[in-house]
Amino acid sequence: MRKNKNNLPIWNTRIKKNSTNLFKKIGGSLSIDKRLYKEDIEASTVHVEMLFKQKIINFKIKSKIIWGLNRIKNEIVKKKFIFNDKLEDIHMNIESRLFELIGEDAGHIHTARSRNDQVVTDFKIWLRKANKEIIKNIDSINKNILKKAEKNIQTIMPGFTHLKNAQPVSFSHYLMAYLEMFNRDKKRFENNLDSINENPLGVAALTGTSFKIDRFYTTKRLGFKKPTRNSIDTVSDRDFVIDFLYSCSVCAVHISRIAEEFIIWNSDAFKLITLNDKIVTGSSIMPQKKNPDPLEYLRGKTGFVFGNLFSMLTTLKGLPLSYFKDLQDDKEIVFTSFDQLKNSLIILNDVFKNFSPNKKRMIELAESGYITATDLADYMVRELNYPFRKAYLQTAKIINYAEKNKKKLSELSMKEINKIEQELTSDVLKVFDLKRSVNSKVSYGGTSFENIKKMILSYKRK
Ligand code: ARG
């Protein structure tokens, strides 16, 4: 392990005693914030260029530091960098290595900044990429949903409320519902990109700095929109972290709901969809089994993502301004949520590519449970001019009769129907047709084939 002079932290000029062994071991964050090395080097480079531009350091020092930072980046990329967890975090590791590489001049890197603004800057840059990466994964899922939806416009299934047959729908309509959910998620992540866009660099520990720095320059160079406006708030604020964790949580809710839906549809009781072998696992004892483990994984892991949101909220609750060590945990929380959500999106995407609807079974199920009852009531409103409540009552009577005689609505004769409602003619029998029912829902956002086609087309154009 590489050591600095006495293998002591930089602040050991005043703090003479080492931390207790246990705290030394667990108080650092290197194993986690290592992941910020690129962003740390990027921000440091821009910081140093700004110091030079403002004549706070000279050309030679600036060049040396930037040379050193590039070399460190190379070492890390090539896995030649020796990390030292006694140096607490990634920022101190990089700074300490810079001293080894270029000597005393390395010390100029920390003029007019603190780790407090440094870490938030790195983190915001990292989160910008993370938000974009999640958006990319959502886009890819949406593409596959659209593909599947296009192929299943005419696939008819029961639409459920309370998990009971409600009214027939196109299977595409369900798929396009998922697309709506993911589009809202996408918007949340896009909004995050907007709110994360303020540059923390230059607020130093909490007060700002007496050096004549140019925060607008670093803002531009680091791709932010504007500098933050209050130095105390800047080092204490982790709202952008909560925004991200919340967005992850809502997206995870959606993934979990879809996973649960597919588990039910795939069950032997429903058999509405078949998962292909890529997305099932076997049982160690029951040879016949093909279990939807990946879907259960998606549903299960959702809890982690919620938990992380609550951890962060709890950390911030009751924390006075400004920086406290408590905040260090934000990275671990965000990284695990990001990894979890990204993996879940990839797995769900695989699910969308590897299942098929059992069209015959869907129709079979849709034909049970008096699923066209509402169509019958609507028919009476339209053709007999009944108020809806009266039509509802007459329909309920017809269903009671059918249920008692163990018949489907389509199996009733006109004689039987007329015993309950004399005004109906044989024209009414058409309303029991499932396809007709689906296609009659022409109101905007409804399940008619035309509506769905239009929706798919408009999304494809986007
Ligand atoms: N590793 C620390 C963190 O992530 C960096 C900031 C340290 N600042 C401080 N005042 N100790 O929060």
Short mmCIF file of C-alpha atoms and ligand atoms in Angstrom, two decimals:
data_model
loop_
_atom_site.label_atom_id
_atom_site.label_comp_id
_atom_site.label_asym_id
_atom_site.label_seq_id
_atom_site.Cartn_x
_atom_site.Cartn_y
_atom_site.Cartn_z
CA MET A 1 0.00 0.00 0.00
CA ARG A 2 1.32 3.41 -0.99
CA LYS A 3 1.80 5.74 1.94
CA ASN A 4 2.17 9.46 2.27
CA LYS A 5 4.95 10.69 4.50
CA ASN A 6 3.85 9.14 7.77
CA ASN A 7 0.78 7.55 6.38
CA LEU A 8 -1.19 10.22 8.19
CA PRO A 9 -4.10 12.27 6.94
CA ILE A 10 -3.46 15.81 5.79
CA TRP A 11 -5.08 17.38 8.88
CA ASN A 12 -2.66 15.61 11.24
CA THR A 13 -0.71 18.82 11.84
CA ARG A 14 -3.24 19.66 14.54
CA ILE A 15 -4.94 16.41 15.27
CA LYS A 16 -2.10 14.47 16.84
CA LYS A 17 -3.84 11.27 17.62
CA ASN A 18 -5.12 8.84 15.04
CA SER A 19 -8.81 8.02 15.06
CA THR A 20 -9.81 4.86 16.82
CA ASN A 21 -9.07 1.84 14.69
CA LEU A 22 -12.64 0.95 14.07
CA PHE A 23 -13.61 4.45 13.01
CA LYS A 24 -10.60 4.68 10.77
CA LYS A 25 -11.85 1.56 9.10
CA ILE A 26 -15.49 2.42 8.71
CA GLY A 27 -15.55 6.24 8.76
CA GLY A 28 -14.08 6.62 5.28
CA SER A 29 -15.97 6.40 2.05
CA LEU A 30 -13.26 5.45 -0.43
CA SER A 31 -14.68 2.09 -1.41
CA ILE A 32 -17.86 3.87 -2.43
CA ASP A 33 -16.83 7.28 -3.74
CA LYS A 34 -14.03 5.79 -5.86
CA ARG A 35 -16.73 5.80 -8.44
CA LEU A 36 -16.48 9.59 -8.62
CA TYR A 37 -12.85 9.69 -9.72
CA LYS A 38 -13.53 10.90 -13.28
CA GLU A 39 -15.85 13.64 -12.13
CA ASP A 40 -13.40 14.64 -9.38
CA ILE A 41 -10.56 14.99 -11.84
CA GLU A 42 -12.75 16.85 -14.32
CA ALA A 43 -13.88 19.35 -11.68
CA SER A 44 -10.36 19.79 -10.30
CA THR A 45 -8.99 20.43 -13.77
CA VAL A 46 -11.54 23.14 -14.44
CA HIS A 47 -10.97 24.60 -10.97
CA VAL A 48 -7.25 24.89 -11.61
CA GLU A 49 -7.76 26.41 -15.05
CA MET A 50 -10.01 28.98 -13.45
CA LEU A 51 -7.40 29.76 -10.78
CA PHE A 52 -4.90 30.37 -13.56
CA LYS A 53 -7.29 32.48 -15.61
CA GLN A 54 -7.90 34.61 -12.51
CA LYS A 55 -4.14 34.91 -11.94
CA ILE A 56 -4.40 33.14 -8.59
CA ILE A 57 -1.84 30.53 -9.70
CA ASN A 58 0.78 30.76 -12.44
CA PHE A 59 0.99 28.89 -15.72
CA LYS A 60 3.70 26.51 -14.56
CA ILE A 61 1.78 25.37 -11.52
CA LYS A 62 -1.44 25.01 -13.46
CA SER A 63 0.29 22.91 -16.11
CA LYS A 64 1.98 20.70 -13.55
CA ILE A 65 -1.26 20.04 -11.70
CA ILE A 66 -3.16 19.24 -14.87
CA TRP A 67 -0.38 16.94 -16.02
CA GLY A 68 -0.55 15.16 -12.66
CA LEU A 69 -4.33 14.86 -12.74
CA ASN A 70 -4.24 13.35 -16.22
CA ARG A 71 -1.65 10.89 -15.12
CA ILE A 72 -3.73 9.93 -12.09
CA LYS A 73 -6.73 9.40 -14.31
CA ASN A 74 -4.67 7.09 -16.48
CA GLU A 75 -3.42 5.18 -13.48
CA ILE A 76 -6.94 4.65 -12.22
CA VAL A 77 -8.28 3.62 -15.63
CA LYS A 78 -5.41 1.17 -16.06
CA LYS A 79 -5.95 -0.12 -12.53
CA LYS A 80 -2.43 0.92 -11.56
CA PHE A 81 -3.51 3.45 -8.97
CA ILE A 82 -2.95 2.32 -5.43
CA PHE A 83 -5.91 3.35 -3.32
CA ASN A 84 -5.26 3.99 0.33
CA ASP A 85 -8.33 3.77 2.51
CA LYS A 86 -6.52 5.52 5.36
CA LEU A 87 -6.89 8.63 3.21
CA GLU A 88 -10.64 8.59 3.78
CA ASP A 89 -12.07 9.31 0.37
CA ILE A 90 -11.42 9.64 -3.33
CA HIS A 91 -10.67 13.36 -3.05
CA MET A 92 -7.87 12.86 -0.54
CA ASN A 93 -6.51 9.89 -2.48
CA ILE A 94 -6.18 11.91 -5.65
CA GLU A 95 -4.72 14.92 -3.86
CA SER A 96 -2.21 12.80 -2.03
CA ARG A 97 -1.07 11.10 -5.22
CA LEU A 98 -0.73 14.51 -6.84
CA PHE A 99 1.75 15.46 -4.09
CA GLU A 100 3.75 12.33 -4.84
CA LEU A 101 3.80 13.12 -8.53
CA ILE A 102 4.54 16.87 -8.56
CA GLY A 103 5.54 17.76 -5.01
CA GLU A 104 4.59 20.87 -3.04
CA ASP A 105 2.91 22.60 -5.99
CA ALA A 106 0.09 20.10 -5.66
CA GLY A 107 -1.02 22.10 -2.65
CA HIS A 108 -2.30 24.89 -4.90
CA ILE A 109 -5.12 22.68 -6.09
CA HIS A 110 -7.10 23.27 -2.92
CA THR A 111 -6.91 27.09 -3.00
CA ALA A 112 -10.41 28.57 -2.88
CA ARG A 113 -12.25 25.31 -2.51
CA SER A 114 -13.14 22.74 0.13
CA ARG A 115 -14.09 19.12 -0.06
CA ASN A 116 -17.60 20.30 0.79
CA ASP A 117 -18.13 22.03 -2.55
CA GLN A 118 -15.86 19.58 -4.31
CA VAL A 119 -17.93 16.54 -3.38
CA VAL A 120 -21.26 18.12 -4.32
CA THR A 121 -19.83 19.21 -7.65
CA ASP A 122 -18.54 15.73 -8.45
CA PHE A 123 -21.77 14.19 -7.32
CA LYS A 124 -23.96 16.47 -9.41
CA ILE A 125 -21.88 15.78 -12.50
CA TRP A 126 -22.16 12.05 -11.81
CA LEU A 127 -25.90 12.28 -11.25
CA ARG A 128 -26.35 14.16 -14.49
CA LYS A 129 -24.94 11.13 -16.31
CA ALA A 130 -26.94 8.74 -14.16
CA ASN A 131 -30.22 10.49 -14.97
CA LYS A 132 -29.36 10.34 -18.66
CA GLU A 133 -28.47 6.68 -18.45
CA ILE A 134 -31.78 5.81 -16.79
CA ILE A 135 -33.60 7.80 -19.47
CA LYS A 136 -31.76 5.79 -22.13
CA ASN A 137 -32.87 2.54 -20.52
CA ILE A 138 -36.46 3.74 -20.26
CA ASP A 139 -36.38 4.67 -23.96
CA SER A 140 -35.23 1.22 -24.83
CA ILE A 141 -38.05 -0.40 -22.84
CA ASN A 142 -40.57 1.90 -24.48
CA LYS A 143 -39.34 0.88 -27.89
CA ASN A 144 -39.95 -2.77 -27.11
CA ILE A 145 -43.35 -2.08 -25.58
CA LEU A 146 -44.34 -0.27 -28.78
CA LYS A 147 -43.17 -3.19 -30.90
CA LYS A 148 -45.22 -5.62 -28.87
CA ALA A 149 -48.23 -3.29 -28.83
CA GLU A 150 -48.17 -2.98 -32.60
CA LYS A 151 -48.45 -6.72 -32.94
CA ASN A 152 -51.31 -7.12 -30.50
CA ILE A 153 -53.88 -4.52 -31.38
CA GLN A 154 -56.39 -7.23 -32.27
CA THR A 155 -55.52 -9.41 -29.28
CA ILE A 156 -58.53 -9.33 -27.01
CA MET A 157 -58.39 -10.04 -23.31
CA PRO A 158 -60.41 -9.26 -20.22
CA GLY A 159 -59.60 -5.91 -18.67
CA PHE A 160 -59.59 -6.25 -14.89
CA THR A 161 -60.70 -4.23 -11.93
CA HIS A 162 -60.32 -5.89 -8.54
CA LEU A 163 -58.74 -8.72 -10.58
CA LYS A 164 -62.29 -9.62 -11.70
CA ASN A 165 -63.27 -9.52 -15.35
CA ALA A 166 -64.46 -6.00 -16.03
CA GLN A 167 -64.71 -5.23 -19.75
CA PRO A 168 -62.89 -6.59 -22.78
CA VAL A 169 -59.84 -4.65 -23.95
CA SER A 170 -57.10 -4.94 -26.51
CA PHE A 171 -53.92 -6.41 -25.04
CA SER A 172 -52.12 -3.49 -26.68
CA HIS A 173 -54.08 -1.15 -24.47
CA TYR A 174 -52.48 -2.72 -21.40
CA LEU A 175 -49.05 -2.50 -23.00
CA MET A 176 -49.59 1.13 -23.91
CA ALA A 177 -50.60 1.80 -20.30
CA TYR A 178 -47.08 0.72 -19.31
CA LEU A 179 -45.69 3.09 -21.89
CA GLU A 180 -47.58 5.96 -20.26
CA MET A 181 -46.16 5.02 -16.87
CA PHE A 182 -42.60 4.94 -18.18
CA ASN A 183 -43.06 8.18 -20.03
CA ARG A 184 -43.99 9.88 -16.79
CA ASP A 185 -40.86 8.38 -15.24
CA LYS A 186 -38.80 9.70 -18.08
CA LYS A 187 -40.18 13.16 -17.51
CA ARG A 188 -39.22 12.98 -13.84
CA PHE A 189 -35.63 12.13 -14.72
CA GLU A 190 -35.60 14.90 -17.32
CA ASN A 191 -36.83 17.36 -14.71
CA ASN A 192 -33.99 16.25 -12.46
CA LEU A 193 -31.53 17.20 -15.17
CA ASP A 194 -32.96 20.67 -15.05
CA SER A 195 -32.91 21.10 -11.27
CA ILE A 196 -29.43 19.63 -10.88
CA ASN A 197 -28.06 22.26 -13.19
CA GLU A 198 -26.57 24.67 -10.62
CA ASN A 199 -22.83 24.67 -10.07
CA PRO A 200 -21.69 24.26 -6.43
CA LEU A 201 -17.98 24.73 -7.12
CA GLY A 202 -16.46 27.78 -5.46
CA VAL A 203 -18.64 28.05 -2.36
CA ALA A 204 -15.73 26.39 -0.50
CA ALA A 205 -16.47 25.10 3.00
CA LEU A 206 -19.65 27.13 3.55
CA THR A 207 -18.92 30.85 3.18
CA GLY A 208 -17.54 31.35 -0.27
CA THR A 209 -13.94 32.51 -0.61
CA SER A 210 -11.87 35.68 -0.42
CA PHE A 211 -10.10 34.81 -3.69
CA LYS A 212 -11.35 36.46 -6.84
CA ILE A 213 -12.59 33.28 -8.43
CA ASP A 214 -14.87 33.11 -11.47
CA ARG A 215 -17.76 30.80 -10.73
CA PHE A 216 -19.42 31.62 -14.02
CA TYR A 217 -16.41 30.28 -15.85
CA THR A 218 -16.40 26.94 -13.99
CA THR A 219 -20.17 26.80 -14.44
CA LYS A 220 -19.84 26.97 -18.20
CA ARG A 221 -16.89 24.62 -18.39
CA LEU A 222 -18.56 21.96 -16.25
CA GLY A 223 -21.78 22.11 -18.23
CA PHE A 224 -23.96 23.72 -15.55
CA LYS A 225 -26.49 26.44 -16.27
CA LYS A 226 -25.69 28.80 -13.42
CA PRO A 227 -23.79 28.94 -10.15
CA THR A 228 -25.67 28.22 -6.92
CA ARG A 229 -26.70 31.38 -5.09
CA ASN A 230 -26.04 30.67 -1.43
CA SER A 231 -22.87 29.07 -0.15
CA ILE A 232 -24.39 27.68 3.06
CA ASP A 233 -27.27 26.10 1.22
CA THR A 234 -24.95 24.71 -1.44
CA VAL A 235 -22.92 22.51 0.88
CA SER A 236 -25.99 21.39 2.85
CA ASP A 237 -28.42 20.83 0.00
CA ARG A 238 -29.14 17.27 -1.02
CA ASP A 239 -32.56 17.92 -2.56
CA PHE A 240 -31.18 16.82 -5.91
CA VAL A 241 -30.37 13.48 -4.27
CA ILE A 242 -33.90 13.09 -2.96
CA ASP A 243 -35.30 14.02 -6.38
CA PHE A 244 -33.28 11.27 -7.96
CA LEU A 245 -34.17 8.70 -5.30
CA TYR A 246 -37.83 9.61 -5.55
CA SER A 247 -37.77 9.29 -9.33
CA CYS A 248 -36.09 5.90 -8.95
CA SER A 249 -38.73 4.85 -6.43
CA VAL A 250 -41.68 5.76 -8.64
CA CYS A 251 -40.09 4.01 -11.59
CA ALA A 252 -39.48 0.97 -9.36
CA VAL A 253 -43.15 1.01 -8.34
CA HIS A 254 -44.07 0.81 -12.00
CA ILE A 255 -41.65 -2.03 -12.64
CA SER A 256 -42.97 -3.88 -9.62
CA ARG A 257 -46.61 -3.48 -10.62
CA ILE A 258 -45.90 -4.78 -14.09
CA ALA A 259 -43.88 -7.65 -12.64
CA GLU A 260 -46.72 -8.60 -10.33
CA GLU A 261 -49.23 -8.39 -13.17
CA PHE A 262 -47.09 -10.70 -15.31
CA ILE A 263 -46.64 -13.14 -12.44
CA ILE A 264 -50.41 -13.38 -12.14
CA TRP A 265 -50.96 -13.65 -15.88
CA ASN A 266 -48.29 -16.31 -16.11
CA SER A 267 -49.73 -18.36 -13.24
CA ASP A 268 -51.33 -21.73 -13.97
CA ALA A 269 -54.65 -20.29 -12.85
CA PHE A 270 -54.59 -17.48 -15.45
CA LYS A 271 -52.27 -18.73 -18.22
CA LEU A 272 -52.70 -15.48 -20.12
CA ILE A 273 -49.04 -15.20 -21.07
CA THR A 274 -46.13 -17.58 -21.55
CA LEU A 275 -42.64 -16.60 -20.52
CA ASN A 276 -40.00 -18.14 -22.70
CA ASP A 277 -37.13 -20.13 -21.23
CA LYS A 278 -34.81 -17.12 -21.16
CA ILE A 279 -36.77 -15.59 -18.32
CA VAL A 280 -37.72 -18.53 -16.11
CA THR A 281 -35.82 -20.76 -13.72
CA GLY A 282 -36.37 -24.33 -12.61
CA SER A 283 -37.03 -25.94 -9.28
CA SER A 284 -34.49 -28.17 -7.53
CA ILE A 285 -37.14 -30.74 -6.66
CA MET A 286 -40.13 -30.28 -8.99
CA PRO A 287 -39.05 -31.12 -12.52
CA GLN A 288 -42.15 -29.66 -14.15
CA LYS A 289 -41.57 -26.13 -12.84
CA LYS A 290 -40.75 -23.03 -14.81
CA ASN A 291 -40.77 -20.21 -12.31
CA PRO A 292 -40.94 -16.50 -13.12
CA ASP A 293 -37.94 -15.70 -10.89
CA PRO A 294 -36.77 -12.62 -12.80
CA LEU A 295 -40.19 -11.04 -12.32
CA GLU A 296 -40.12 -11.83 -8.62
CA TYR A 297 -36.65 -10.33 -8.46
CA LEU A 298 -38.00 -7.11 -9.95
CA ARG A 299 -40.86 -6.98 -7.48
CA GLY A 300 -38.61 -7.85 -4.55
CA LYS A 301 -35.83 -5.36 -5.24
CA THR A 302 -38.26 -2.49 -5.34
CA GLY A 303 -38.11 -2.40 -1.56
CA PHE A 304 -34.40 -1.55 -1.62
CA VAL A 305 -35.06 1.47 -3.77
CA PHE A 306 -37.83 2.72 -1.46
CA GLY A 307 -35.58 2.07 1.52
CA ASN A 308 -32.87 4.25 0.06
CA LEU A 309 -35.27 7.15 -0.42
CA PHE A 310 -36.29 6.86 3.21
CA SER A 311 -32.68 6.60 4.39
CA MET A 312 -31.85 9.87 2.71
CA LEU A 313 -34.95 11.65 3.96
CA THR A 314 -34.13 10.46 7.45
CA THR A 315 -30.53 11.61 7.17
CA LEU A 316 -31.62 15.10 6.24
CA LYS A 317 -34.45 15.36 8.73
CA GLY A 318 -33.14 17.21 11.76
CA LEU A 319 -29.75 17.97 10.21
CA PRO A 320 -28.88 21.63 10.76
CA LEU A 321 -26.98 23.55 8.07
CA SER A 322 -24.38 23.13 6.80
CA TYR A 323 -22.07 20.14 6.10
CA PHE A 324 -22.03 17.14 8.41
CA LYS A 325 -20.45 13.74 8.05
CA ASP A 326 -23.95 12.27 7.93
CA LEU A 327 -24.13 13.51 4.35
CA GLN A 328 -21.31 11.24 3.26
CA ASP A 329 -23.76 8.35 2.99
CA ASP A 330 -25.63 10.00 0.14
CA LYS A 331 -23.28 8.37 -2.36
CA GLU A 332 -23.80 4.80 -1.25
CA ILE A 333 -27.55 5.36 -1.20
CA VAL A 334 -27.64 6.83 -4.68
CA PHE A 335 -25.22 4.34 -6.23
CA THR A 336 -27.18 1.33 -4.97
CA SER A 337 -30.48 2.78 -6.13
CA PHE A 338 -29.04 3.60 -9.52
CA ASP A 339 -27.53 0.14 -9.97
CA GLN A 340 -30.70 -1.51 -8.82
CA LEU A 341 -32.97 0.49 -11.06
CA LYS A 342 -30.73 0.16 -14.08
CA ASN A 343 -30.53 -3.61 -13.65
CA SER A 344 -34.26 -3.82 -13.16
CA LEU A 345 -34.94 -1.84 -16.34
CA ILE A 346 -32.62 -4.11 -18.30
CA ILE A 347 -34.25 -7.24 -16.90
CA LEU A 348 -37.75 -5.93 -17.53
CA ASN A 349 -36.72 -5.14 -21.08
CA ASP A 350 -35.65 -8.76 -21.48
CA VAL A 351 -39.04 -9.81 -20.17
CA PHE A 352 -40.80 -7.67 -22.79
CA LYS A 353 -38.72 -9.32 -25.50
CA ASN A 354 -39.30 -12.84 -24.22
CA PHE A 355 -42.94 -13.48 -23.52
CA SER A 356 -46.00 -14.10 -25.64
CA PRO A 357 -49.70 -13.60 -25.01
CA ASN A 358 -51.85 -16.74 -25.13
CA LYS A 359 -54.46 -15.31 -27.42
CA LYS A 360 -56.84 -18.27 -27.24
CA ARG A 361 -56.80 -18.33 -23.48
CA MET A 362 -57.29 -14.58 -23.32
CA ILE A 363 -60.48 -14.84 -25.35
CA GLU A 364 -61.65 -17.83 -23.32
CA LEU A 365 -61.25 -15.91 -20.11
CA ALA A 366 -62.83 -12.83 -21.63
CA GLU A 367 -65.88 -14.86 -22.53
CA SER A 368 -66.58 -15.61 -18.89
CA GLY A 369 -67.79 -13.32 -16.16
CA TYR A 370 -70.49 -11.45 -18.13
CA ILE A 371 -67.85 -9.09 -19.36
CA THR A 372 -70.14 -7.39 -21.94
CA ALA A 373 -72.76 -6.43 -19.37
CA THR A 374 -71.87 -2.75 -19.60
CA ASP A 375 -72.23 -2.91 -23.38
CA LEU A 376 -75.75 -4.26 -22.92
CA ALA A 377 -76.67 -1.42 -20.56
CA ASP A 378 -75.15 1.15 -22.97
CA TYR A 379 -77.21 -0.41 -25.78
CA MET A 380 -80.46 0.10 -23.88
CA VAL A 381 -79.53 3.72 -23.21
CA ARG A 382 -78.82 4.32 -26.85
CA GLU A 383 -81.59 2.27 -28.52
CA LEU A 384 -84.40 2.42 -25.95
CA ASN A 385 -83.61 5.88 -24.66
CA TYR A 386 -83.45 4.58 -21.06
CA PRO A 387 -81.66 6.54 -18.36
CA PHE A 388 -78.44 4.66 -17.58
CA ARG A 389 -79.59 3.63 -14.10
CA LYS A 390 -82.70 1.92 -15.51
CA ALA A 391 -80.63 0.16 -18.18
CA TYR A 392 -78.20 -0.95 -15.47
CA LEU A 393 -81.06 -2.48 -13.48
CA GLN A 394 -82.52 -4.34 -16.47
CA THR A 395 -79.07 -5.65 -17.40
CA ALA A 396 -78.48 -6.86 -13.86
CA LYS A 397 -81.76 -8.78 -14.02
CA ILE A 398 -80.73 -10.43 -17.29
CA ILE A 399 -77.37 -11.39 -15.78
CA ASN A 400 -79.04 -12.84 -12.69
CA TYR A 401 -81.21 -14.95 -14.97
CA ALA A 402 -78.21 -16.11 -17.06
CA GLU A 403 -76.15 -16.90 -13.96
CA LYS A 404 -78.96 -18.90 -12.42
CA ASN A 405 -79.37 -20.89 -15.64
CA LYS A 406 -75.60 -21.28 -16.11
CA LYS A 407 -75.59 -19.56 -19.49
CA LYS A 408 -73.36 -16.95 -21.06
CA LEU A 409 -75.14 -13.77 -22.20
CA SER A 410 -74.54 -14.79 -25.80
CA GLU A 411 -76.30 -18.09 -25.15
CA LEU A 412 -79.59 -16.48 -24.12
CA SER A 413 -82.50 -16.69 -26.56
CA MET A 414 -84.58 -13.64 -27.43
CA LYS A 415 -87.49 -15.31 -25.69
CA GLU A 416 -85.55 -15.43 -22.45
CA ILE A 417 -84.31 -11.86 -22.83
CA ASN A 418 -87.77 -10.52 -23.65
CA LYS A 419 -89.20 -12.09 -20.52
CA ILE A 420 -87.16 -9.53 -18.61
CA GLU A 421 -87.04 -6.65 -21.11
CA GLN A 422 -89.75 -6.70 -23.80
CA GLU A 423 -88.45 -3.69 -25.76
CA LEU A 424 -85.27 -5.46 -26.93
CA THR A 425 -85.13 -6.99 -30.42
CA SER A 426 -82.66 -9.54 -31.78
CA ASP A 427 -80.44 -6.64 -32.86
CA VAL A 428 -79.21 -6.62 -29.24
CA LEU A 429 -77.32 -9.91 -29.63
CA LYS A 430 -74.47 -8.12 -31.39
CA VAL A 431 -73.41 -6.40 -28.17
CA PHE A 432 -72.17 -9.69 -26.76
CA ASP A 433 -69.42 -9.81 -29.35
CA LEU A 434 -66.09 -9.08 -27.66
CA LYS A 435 -64.40 -7.48 -30.63
CA ARG A 436 -67.32 -5.17 -31.16
CA SER A 437 -67.23 -4.22 -27.51
CA VAL A 438 -63.54 -3.33 -27.63
CA ASN A 439 -63.96 -1.39 -30.81
CA SER A 440 -66.90 0.58 -29.52
CA LYS A 441 -64.75 2.37 -26.91
CA VAL A 442 -63.91 5.22 -29.24
CA SER A 443 -63.71 8.02 -26.67
CA TYR A 444 -60.26 9.62 -26.50
CA GLY A 445 -57.89 7.32 -24.60
CA GLY A 446 -60.27 4.35 -24.92
CA THR A 447 -59.42 0.85 -26.10
CA SER A 448 -60.84 0.92 -29.67
CA PHE A 449 -58.43 -0.40 -32.29
CA GLU A 450 -58.40 2.94 -34.07
CA ASN A 451 -57.48 4.80 -30.90
CA ILE A 452 -54.66 2.41 -30.14
CA LYS A 453 -53.31 2.60 -33.68
CA LYS A 454 -53.29 6.40 -33.48
CA MET A 455 -51.52 6.35 -30.10
CA ILE A 456 -48.88 3.94 -31.33
CA LEU A 457 -48.32 6.07 -34.39
CA SER A 458 -47.99 9.26 -32.41
CA TYR A 459 -45.46 7.66 -30.06
CA LYS A 460 -43.52 6.22 -32.96
CA ARG A 461 -43.27 9.68 -34.49
CA LYS A 462 -41.82 10.98 -31.22
N1 ARG B 1 -16.10 12.21 1.81
C1 ARG B 1 -16.81 13.36 2.22
C2 ARG B 1 -18.29 13.24 1.84
O1 ARG B 1 -18.58 12.49 1.01
C3 ARG B 1 -16.26 14.58 1.55
C4 ARG B 1 -16.60 15.84 2.24
C5 ARG B 1 -15.78 15.93 3.48
N2 ARG B 1 -15.93 17.18 4.15
C6 ARG B 1 -15.72 17.31 5.41
N3 ARG B 1 -15.92 18.48 5.93
N4 ARG B 1 -15.29 16.32 6.16
O2 ARG B 1 -19.15 13.87 2.38
#
